[in-house]
Amino acid sequence: MIDRPRRLRTNEILRDLAAETRPDSRKLIMPYFVREGEGMREPIGSMPGIDRVSVDNLIKDMEADIKLGVRSVLLFGIPDVKDSVGSGAYSENGIVQKAVRKIRKEFGDQVVIITDVCLCEFTDHGHCGIVDHGKVLNDPTLEILARTALSYAQAGADIVAPSDMMDGRVAAIREILEDNGLCDTAIMAYSAKFCSSFYGPFREAAGSAPQFGDRRSYQMDFRNAREAEKEIIMDIDEGADIVMVKPALSYMDVIYRARQLSSLPLCVYNVSGEYSMVKAAAEKGYIDEKRIVTEIMTSFFRAGSDMVITYHTRDILKNSWF
Ligand code: PBG
């Protein structure tokens, strides 16, 4: 026998030498849910370890997380008041704008700030766009998304990340940023974002479940991978700096295709439901959390991702899992 792959599996040093991939905690992005008020901390039942916090507590959490090694953060805002057009998203004193300014003031360039750009947390109907007669309208929504992205960039965000899935949003955001001299703000596009039941816990966290219907008229059909390639190509043409596949675990084929297709940095979003399943099974003692999380993160890098948004970031760093 000539081919004996086991030769390189003999001991740990050899295995490390031969390893093709290694997970890197510098490539993780930690999401936070920020709400109005002071001294507020509300645990999210379906996402153990993740809380909704007011800005003062957000700063405390981030200070501890930065000490652990968190370098990049993704912000979701939960406003007190919602309306039909999501005006809390682009208001100068919106919750995300206030959080971004405070983070920048406290931590300077120690942290990269990414803001999710979407309307569903800010609209009373819970859809990601303007609604008319039960329909989510594309083009009128673009203007509001662009205003929102501009406002986050002006507050100090390094990266704006549109997650709404309206057609043409990346171009609209790129144009408004350039017109306002914000040529250094990057766009991370949720390019292949599927309509997924894996977002269930997030909607509890953000109070953003649609009040009627569902998101199938704008988010992608999970039966489609060729269409994901088309979405990615469109976002690149429109000026995205980073493209994303979301969710992650059930979409490894899409991650792999995205990697073959594009030389842009690729992000994957290990979403709330994926996190909750691991946490629930770990709490029951069915699985070894450290090993499972390390294997999952490694698989994203092996599939071709350059960075991962994951709620596991704090646990990984706190326990030095890798
Ligand atoms: C906003 C948005 C959602 C997520 C990220 N941005 C929810 C949705 O599309 O319904 C999901 C994130 C997660 O599940 O962790 N549109």
Short mmCIF file of C-alpha atoms and ligand atoms in Angstrom, two decimals:
data_model
loop_
_atom_site.label_atom_id
_atom_site.label_comp_id
_atom_site.label_asym_id
_atom_site.label_seq_id
_atom_site.Cartn_x
_atom_site.Cartn_y
_atom_site.Cartn_z
CA MET A 1 0.00 0.00 0.00
CA ILE A 2 1.42 3.39 -0.98
CA ASP A 3 -1.42 5.71 -0.05
CA ARG A 4 -1.74 5.81 3.71
CA PRO A 5 -3.35 9.12 4.72
CA ARG A 6 -3.08 7.96 8.33
CA ARG A 7 0.68 8.72 8.23
CA LEU A 8 -0.02 12.40 8.76
CA ARG A 9 -2.54 11.73 11.50
CA THR A 10 -0.05 10.02 13.80
CA ASN A 11 0.34 12.79 16.37
CA GLU A 12 -0.89 16.26 17.11
CA ILE A 13 2.14 18.12 15.75
CA LEU A 14 1.88 16.32 12.45
CA ARG A 15 -1.84 16.92 12.31
CA ASP A 16 -1.31 20.61 12.99
CA LEU A 17 1.33 20.78 10.26
CA ALA A 18 -0.95 19.17 7.74
CA ALA A 19 -4.09 21.05 8.73
CA GLU A 20 -5.55 23.03 5.84
CA THR A 21 -7.69 25.40 7.86
CA ARG A 22 -7.66 26.96 11.25
CA PRO A 23 -10.37 29.00 12.87
CA ASP A 24 -9.23 32.48 13.82
CA SER A 25 -10.95 34.43 16.58
CA ARG A 26 -9.85 37.71 14.95
CA LYS A 27 -12.30 36.92 12.18
CA LEU A 28 -15.35 36.73 14.40
CA ILE A 29 -18.00 39.45 14.65
CA MET A 30 -20.12 39.74 17.81
CA PRO A 31 -23.75 40.91 17.47
CA TYR A 32 -25.44 43.13 20.10
CA PHE A 33 -29.06 44.17 20.64
CA VAL A 34 -29.34 47.73 21.90
CA ARG A 35 -32.53 49.31 23.22
CA GLU A 36 -33.65 52.64 24.63
CA GLY A 37 -33.53 53.46 28.35
CA GLU A 38 -30.95 53.29 31.11
CA GLY A 39 -29.75 50.42 33.24
CA MET A 40 -31.78 48.04 31.10
CA ARG A 41 -30.83 44.41 30.65
CA GLU A 42 -33.33 41.89 29.32
CA PRO A 43 -32.14 38.34 28.76
CA ILE A 44 -33.45 36.81 25.53
CA GLY A 45 -35.12 33.55 26.54
CA SER A 46 -34.33 31.59 23.39
CA MET A 47 -30.72 32.83 23.19
CA PRO A 48 -28.98 32.00 26.49
CA GLY A 49 -26.12 34.42 27.17
CA ILE A 50 -27.46 37.17 24.91
CA ASP A 51 -29.29 40.20 26.35
CA ARG A 52 -31.06 43.28 25.08
CA VAL A 53 -29.31 46.19 26.75
CA SER A 54 -29.49 49.96 26.96
CA VAL A 55 -26.50 51.98 25.74
CA ASP A 56 -24.87 52.26 29.20
CA ASN A 57 -24.89 48.49 29.64
CA LEU A 58 -23.83 47.98 26.04
CA ILE A 59 -20.70 49.97 26.77
CA LYS A 60 -20.03 47.85 29.88
CA ASP A 61 -20.51 44.62 27.95
CA MET A 62 -18.30 45.82 25.12
CA GLU A 63 -15.57 46.93 27.46
CA ALA A 64 -15.41 43.42 28.91
CA ASP A 65 -15.67 41.84 25.46
CA ILE A 66 -12.90 44.01 24.00
CA LYS A 67 -10.67 42.90 26.87
CA LEU A 68 -11.43 39.32 25.91
CA GLY A 69 -10.45 40.09 22.32
CA VAL A 70 -13.62 41.12 20.51
CA ARG A 71 -12.58 43.39 17.62
CA SER A 72 -15.67 43.68 15.43
CA VAL A 73 -19.26 44.25 16.45
CA LEU A 74 -22.63 44.19 14.66
CA LEU A 75 -25.40 46.37 16.08
CA PHE A 76 -29.16 45.86 16.02
CA GLY A 77 -31.38 48.63 17.38
CA ILE A 78 -34.68 48.18 19.18
CA PRO A 79 -36.57 51.48 19.28
CA ASP A 80 -39.27 52.41 21.81
CA VAL A 81 -41.62 53.63 19.12
CA LYS A 82 -42.28 51.98 15.77
CA ASP A 83 -44.22 53.45 12.84
CA SER A 84 -45.27 52.49 9.33
CA VAL A 85 -42.14 53.87 7.62
CA GLY A 86 -39.55 52.92 10.26
CA SER A 87 -38.50 56.51 10.89
CA GLY A 88 -36.58 55.44 14.01
CA ALA A 89 -34.04 53.86 11.67
CA TYR A 90 -32.86 57.12 10.11
CA SER A 91 -33.54 59.60 12.91
CA GLU A 92 -30.44 61.49 14.01
CA ASN A 93 -31.22 60.49 17.59
CA GLY A 94 -32.20 56.92 16.79
CA ILE A 95 -31.03 54.17 19.10
CA VAL A 96 -28.38 52.85 16.71
CA GLN A 97 -27.00 56.34 16.02
CA LYS A 98 -26.71 57.02 19.76
CA ALA A 99 -25.01 53.67 20.36
CA VAL A 100 -22.52 54.17 17.51
CA ARG A 101 -21.50 57.64 18.69
CA LYS A 102 -21.01 56.39 22.25
CA ILE A 103 -19.01 53.32 21.20
CA ARG A 104 -16.75 55.49 19.02
CA LYS A 105 -16.25 57.95 21.88
CA GLU A 106 -15.44 55.22 24.41
CA PHE A 107 -13.35 52.86 22.32
CA GLY A 108 -12.03 54.91 19.38
CA ASP A 109 -10.50 52.66 16.74
CA GLN A 110 -10.21 49.64 19.04
CA VAL A 111 -13.32 48.22 17.48
CA VAL A 112 -14.84 47.98 14.00
CA ILE A 113 -18.49 49.01 14.11
CA ILE A 114 -20.91 47.36 11.71
CA THR A 115 -24.57 48.38 11.68
CA ASP A 116 -27.34 46.21 10.30
CA VAL A 117 -29.41 48.31 7.90
CA CYS A 118 -33.02 47.19 7.80
CA LEU A 119 -36.44 48.52 8.69
CA CYS A 120 -38.15 45.51 10.30
CA GLU A 121 -37.07 46.45 13.84
CA PHE A 122 -38.44 49.97 13.27
CA THR A 123 -41.74 49.36 11.47
CA ASP A 124 -45.02 48.67 13.29
CA HIS A 125 -45.92 46.00 10.71
CA GLY A 126 -42.54 44.27 11.10
CA HIS A 127 -41.69 44.14 7.40
CA CYS A 128 -38.33 45.20 6.00
CA GLY A 129 -39.81 47.81 3.68
CA ILE A 130 -42.64 50.22 3.00
CA VAL A 131 -46.00 48.45 2.84
CA ASP A 132 -48.93 49.43 0.65
CA HIS A 133 -52.13 47.37 0.50
CA GLY A 134 -50.35 44.36 1.97
CA LYS A 135 -47.44 44.57 -0.49
CA VAL A 136 -43.82 45.36 0.37
CA LEU A 137 -42.75 48.03 -2.12
CA ASN A 138 -39.22 47.93 -3.49
CA ASP A 139 -38.27 51.35 -4.86
CA PRO A 140 -39.85 53.57 -2.18
CA THR A 141 -37.99 51.47 0.40
CA LEU A 142 -34.60 52.13 -1.23
CA GLU A 143 -34.69 55.80 -0.35
CA ILE A 144 -35.34 55.07 3.33
CA LEU A 145 -32.66 52.39 3.48
CA ALA A 146 -30.17 54.77 1.90
CA ARG A 147 -31.03 57.52 4.40
CA THR A 148 -30.63 55.03 7.22
CA ALA A 149 -27.24 53.83 6.00
CA LEU A 150 -26.05 57.42 5.56
CA SER A 151 -27.15 58.31 9.05
CA TYR A 152 -25.28 55.31 10.56
CA ALA A 153 -22.18 56.22 8.58
CA GLN A 154 -22.38 59.83 9.75
CA ALA A 155 -22.68 58.61 13.34
CA GLY A 156 -19.38 56.76 12.84
CA ALA A 157 -20.10 53.24 11.59
CA ASP A 158 -17.18 51.68 9.67
CA ILE A 159 -19.39 49.30 7.75
CA VAL A 160 -23.09 49.39 6.89
CA ALA A 161 -24.76 46.05 6.30
CA PRO A 162 -28.09 46.07 4.41
CA SER A 163 -30.14 42.97 5.31
CA ASP A 164 -33.48 43.87 3.79
CA MET A 165 -33.14 42.10 0.39
CA MET A 166 -34.74 44.87 -1.68
CA ASP A 167 -33.44 44.95 -5.26
CA GLY A 168 -30.95 47.76 -5.87
CA ARG A 169 -30.25 48.68 -2.26
CA VAL A 170 -26.48 48.38 -2.50
CA ALA A 171 -26.36 50.82 -5.42
CA ALA A 172 -28.68 53.24 -3.61
CA ILE A 173 -26.53 53.14 -0.47
CA ARG A 174 -23.26 53.46 -2.39
CA GLU A 175 -24.58 56.49 -4.23
CA ILE A 176 -25.77 58.36 -1.14
CA LEU A 177 -22.51 57.63 0.71
CA GLU A 178 -20.41 58.93 -2.19
CA ASP A 179 -22.63 61.99 -2.63
CA ASN A 180 -22.07 62.85 1.02
CA GLY A 181 -18.32 62.37 0.99
CA LEU A 182 -18.39 59.14 3.00
CA CYS A 183 -16.21 57.28 0.55
CA ASP A 184 -14.48 55.23 3.28
CA THR A 185 -17.62 53.60 4.64
CA ALA A 186 -17.71 49.98 3.51
CA ILE A 187 -20.82 48.05 2.52
CA MET A 188 -21.25 44.49 3.73
CA ALA A 189 -24.17 43.19 1.69
CA TYR A 190 -26.41 40.41 2.98
CA SER A 191 -26.37 39.17 -0.62
CA ALA A 192 -27.68 35.62 -0.36
CA LYS A 193 -30.09 35.97 2.51
CA PHE A 194 -32.64 33.21 2.60
CA CYS A 195 -36.14 33.27 4.06
CA SER A 196 -35.41 31.00 6.99
CA SER A 197 -36.98 29.57 10.11
CA PHE A 198 -33.52 29.79 11.67
CA TYR A 199 -34.24 33.49 12.38
CA GLY A 200 -36.97 32.62 14.91
CA PRO A 201 -35.06 33.52 18.11
CA PHE A 202 -33.78 36.78 16.56
CA ARG A 203 -37.32 37.94 15.95
CA GLU A 204 -38.06 37.41 19.64
CA ALA A 205 -34.90 39.37 20.47
CA ALA A 206 -35.64 42.26 18.14
CA GLY A 207 -39.44 42.16 18.34
CA SER A 208 -39.40 42.18 14.54
CA ALA A 209 -41.72 39.35 13.50
CA PRO A 210 -43.93 40.44 10.58
CA GLN A 211 -47.46 41.25 11.76
CA PHE A 212 -48.99 39.77 8.61
CA GLY A 213 -47.69 37.38 5.97
CA ASP A 214 -44.02 36.45 5.79
CA ARG A 215 -40.81 37.58 4.09
CA ARG A 216 -40.96 35.29 1.08
CA SER A 217 -41.58 38.13 -1.38
CA TYR A 218 -38.16 39.60 -0.66
CA GLN A 219 -35.89 37.07 1.08
CA MET A 220 -34.61 34.18 -1.03
CA ASP A 221 -36.28 30.82 -1.51
CA PHE A 222 -34.11 28.21 0.21
CA ARG A 223 -34.48 25.88 -2.78
CA ASN A 224 -32.24 28.15 -4.88
CA ALA A 225 -28.46 28.21 -5.13
CA ARG A 226 -27.98 29.48 -8.69
CA GLU A 227 -30.11 32.45 -7.78
CA ALA A 228 -27.80 33.08 -4.82
CA GLU A 229 -24.94 33.45 -7.30
CA LYS A 230 -26.98 35.99 -9.24
CA GLU A 231 -27.70 38.00 -6.07
CA ILE A 232 -24.00 38.00 -5.18
CA ILE A 233 -22.96 39.15 -8.65
CA MET A 234 -25.56 41.93 -8.55
CA ASP A 235 -24.30 43.20 -5.19
CA ILE A 236 -20.70 43.17 -6.38
CA ASP A 237 -21.67 45.14 -9.49
CA GLU A 238 -23.56 47.63 -7.32
CA GLY A 239 -20.50 48.31 -5.18
CA ALA A 240 -20.47 45.91 -2.23
CA ASP A 241 -17.12 45.54 -0.42
CA ILE A 242 -18.03 42.33 1.39
CA VAL A 243 -20.69 39.79 0.43
CA MET A 244 -22.58 37.54 2.81
CA VAL A 245 -24.36 34.21 2.92
CA LYS A 246 -27.03 33.76 5.59
CA PRO A 247 -27.93 31.48 7.36
CA ALA A 248 -24.76 29.41 7.50
CA LEU A 249 -25.06 25.78 8.55
CA SER A 250 -27.70 24.64 6.06
CA TYR A 251 -26.07 26.72 3.32
CA MET A 252 -22.54 25.32 3.08
CA ASP A 253 -23.01 24.70 -0.64
CA VAL A 254 -23.90 28.36 -1.13
CA ILE A 255 -20.84 29.45 0.88
CA TYR A 256 -18.66 27.23 -1.29
CA ARG A 257 -20.21 28.58 -4.49
CA ALA A 258 -19.82 32.17 -3.29
CA ARG A 259 -16.13 31.50 -2.63
CA GLN A 260 -15.59 30.13 -6.16
CA LEU A 261 -17.55 32.98 -7.70
CA SER A 262 -16.00 36.03 -6.09
CA SER A 263 -12.66 37.25 -4.89
CA LEU A 264 -14.31 39.71 -2.48
CA PRO A 265 -14.15 38.99 1.25
CA LEU A 266 -16.96 36.62 2.17
CA CYS A 267 -18.89 36.74 5.43
CA VAL A 268 -21.23 34.07 6.78
CA TYR A 269 -23.89 34.69 9.40
CA ASN A 270 -24.23 31.89 11.95
CA VAL A 271 -27.77 32.97 12.86
CA SER A 272 -29.84 32.95 16.04
CA GLY A 273 -31.57 29.59 15.51
CA GLU A 274 -28.24 27.89 14.83
CA TYR A 275 -26.90 29.35 18.09
CA SER A 276 -30.01 28.42 20.09
CA MET A 277 -29.91 24.79 18.95
CA VAL A 278 -26.31 24.41 20.10
CA LYS A 279 -26.96 26.17 23.42
CA ALA A 280 -30.06 24.10 24.16
CA ALA A 281 -28.36 20.80 23.39
CA ALA A 282 -25.29 21.83 25.40
CA GLU A 283 -27.44 22.79 28.41
CA LYS A 284 -29.01 19.35 28.31
CA GLY A 285 -25.59 17.74 28.18
CA TYR A 286 -26.30 16.12 24.80
CA ILE A 287 -23.24 17.63 23.14
CA ASP A 288 -19.81 19.02 24.08
CA GLU A 289 -20.26 22.78 23.45
CA LYS A 290 -16.56 23.60 23.03
CA ARG A 291 -15.97 20.85 20.50
CA ILE A 292 -19.19 21.45 18.59
CA VAL A 293 -18.62 25.22 18.34
CA THR A 294 -14.99 24.74 17.25
CA GLU A 295 -16.05 22.23 14.59
CA ILE A 296 -18.83 24.51 13.31
CA MET A 297 -16.57 27.58 13.11
CA THR A 298 -13.81 25.60 11.40
CA SER A 299 -16.30 24.33 8.83
CA PHE A 300 -17.23 27.89 7.84
CA PHE A 301 -13.59 28.73 7.14
CA ARG A 302 -13.05 25.43 5.33
CA ALA A 303 -16.08 26.17 3.12
CA GLY A 304 -14.44 29.45 2.13
CA SER A 305 -15.64 32.12 4.50
CA ASP A 306 -13.29 34.93 5.50
CA MET A 307 -15.27 36.10 8.53
CA VAL A 308 -18.15 34.87 10.66
CA ILE A 309 -20.90 36.72 12.50
CA THR A 310 -21.67 34.56 15.52
CA TYR A 311 -23.33 34.87 18.93
CA HIS A 312 -20.75 32.32 20.15
CA THR A 313 -17.94 34.90 19.86
CA ARG A 314 -17.87 35.82 23.57
CA ASP A 315 -17.86 32.17 24.72
CA ILE A 316 -15.10 31.30 22.26
CA LEU A 317 -12.87 34.12 23.52
CA LYS A 318 -13.72 33.79 27.20
CA ASN A 319 -12.87 30.10 27.24
CA SER A 320 -10.05 30.28 24.65
CA TRP A 321 -11.70 27.56 22.60
CA PHE A 322 -9.39 28.50 19.71
C1 PBG B 1 -33.19 42.04 9.78
C2 PBG B 1 -32.35 40.88 10.18
C3 PBG B 1 -32.75 39.61 10.59
C4 PBG B 1 -31.59 38.94 10.96
C5 PBG B 1 -30.53 39.81 10.73
N1 PBG B 1 -31.02 40.99 10.23
C6 PBG B 1 -34.09 39.02 10.75
C7 PBG B 1 -34.92 38.72 9.59
O1 PBG B 1 -34.55 38.89 8.44
O2 PBG B 1 -36.07 38.30 9.85
C8 PBG B 1 -31.52 37.54 11.50
C9 PBG B 1 -30.34 37.28 12.39
C10 PBG B 1 -30.42 36.05 13.22
O3 PBG B 1 -31.36 35.22 13.13
O4 PBG B 1 -29.50 35.88 14.02
N2 PBG B 1 -33.87 41.90 8.59
#
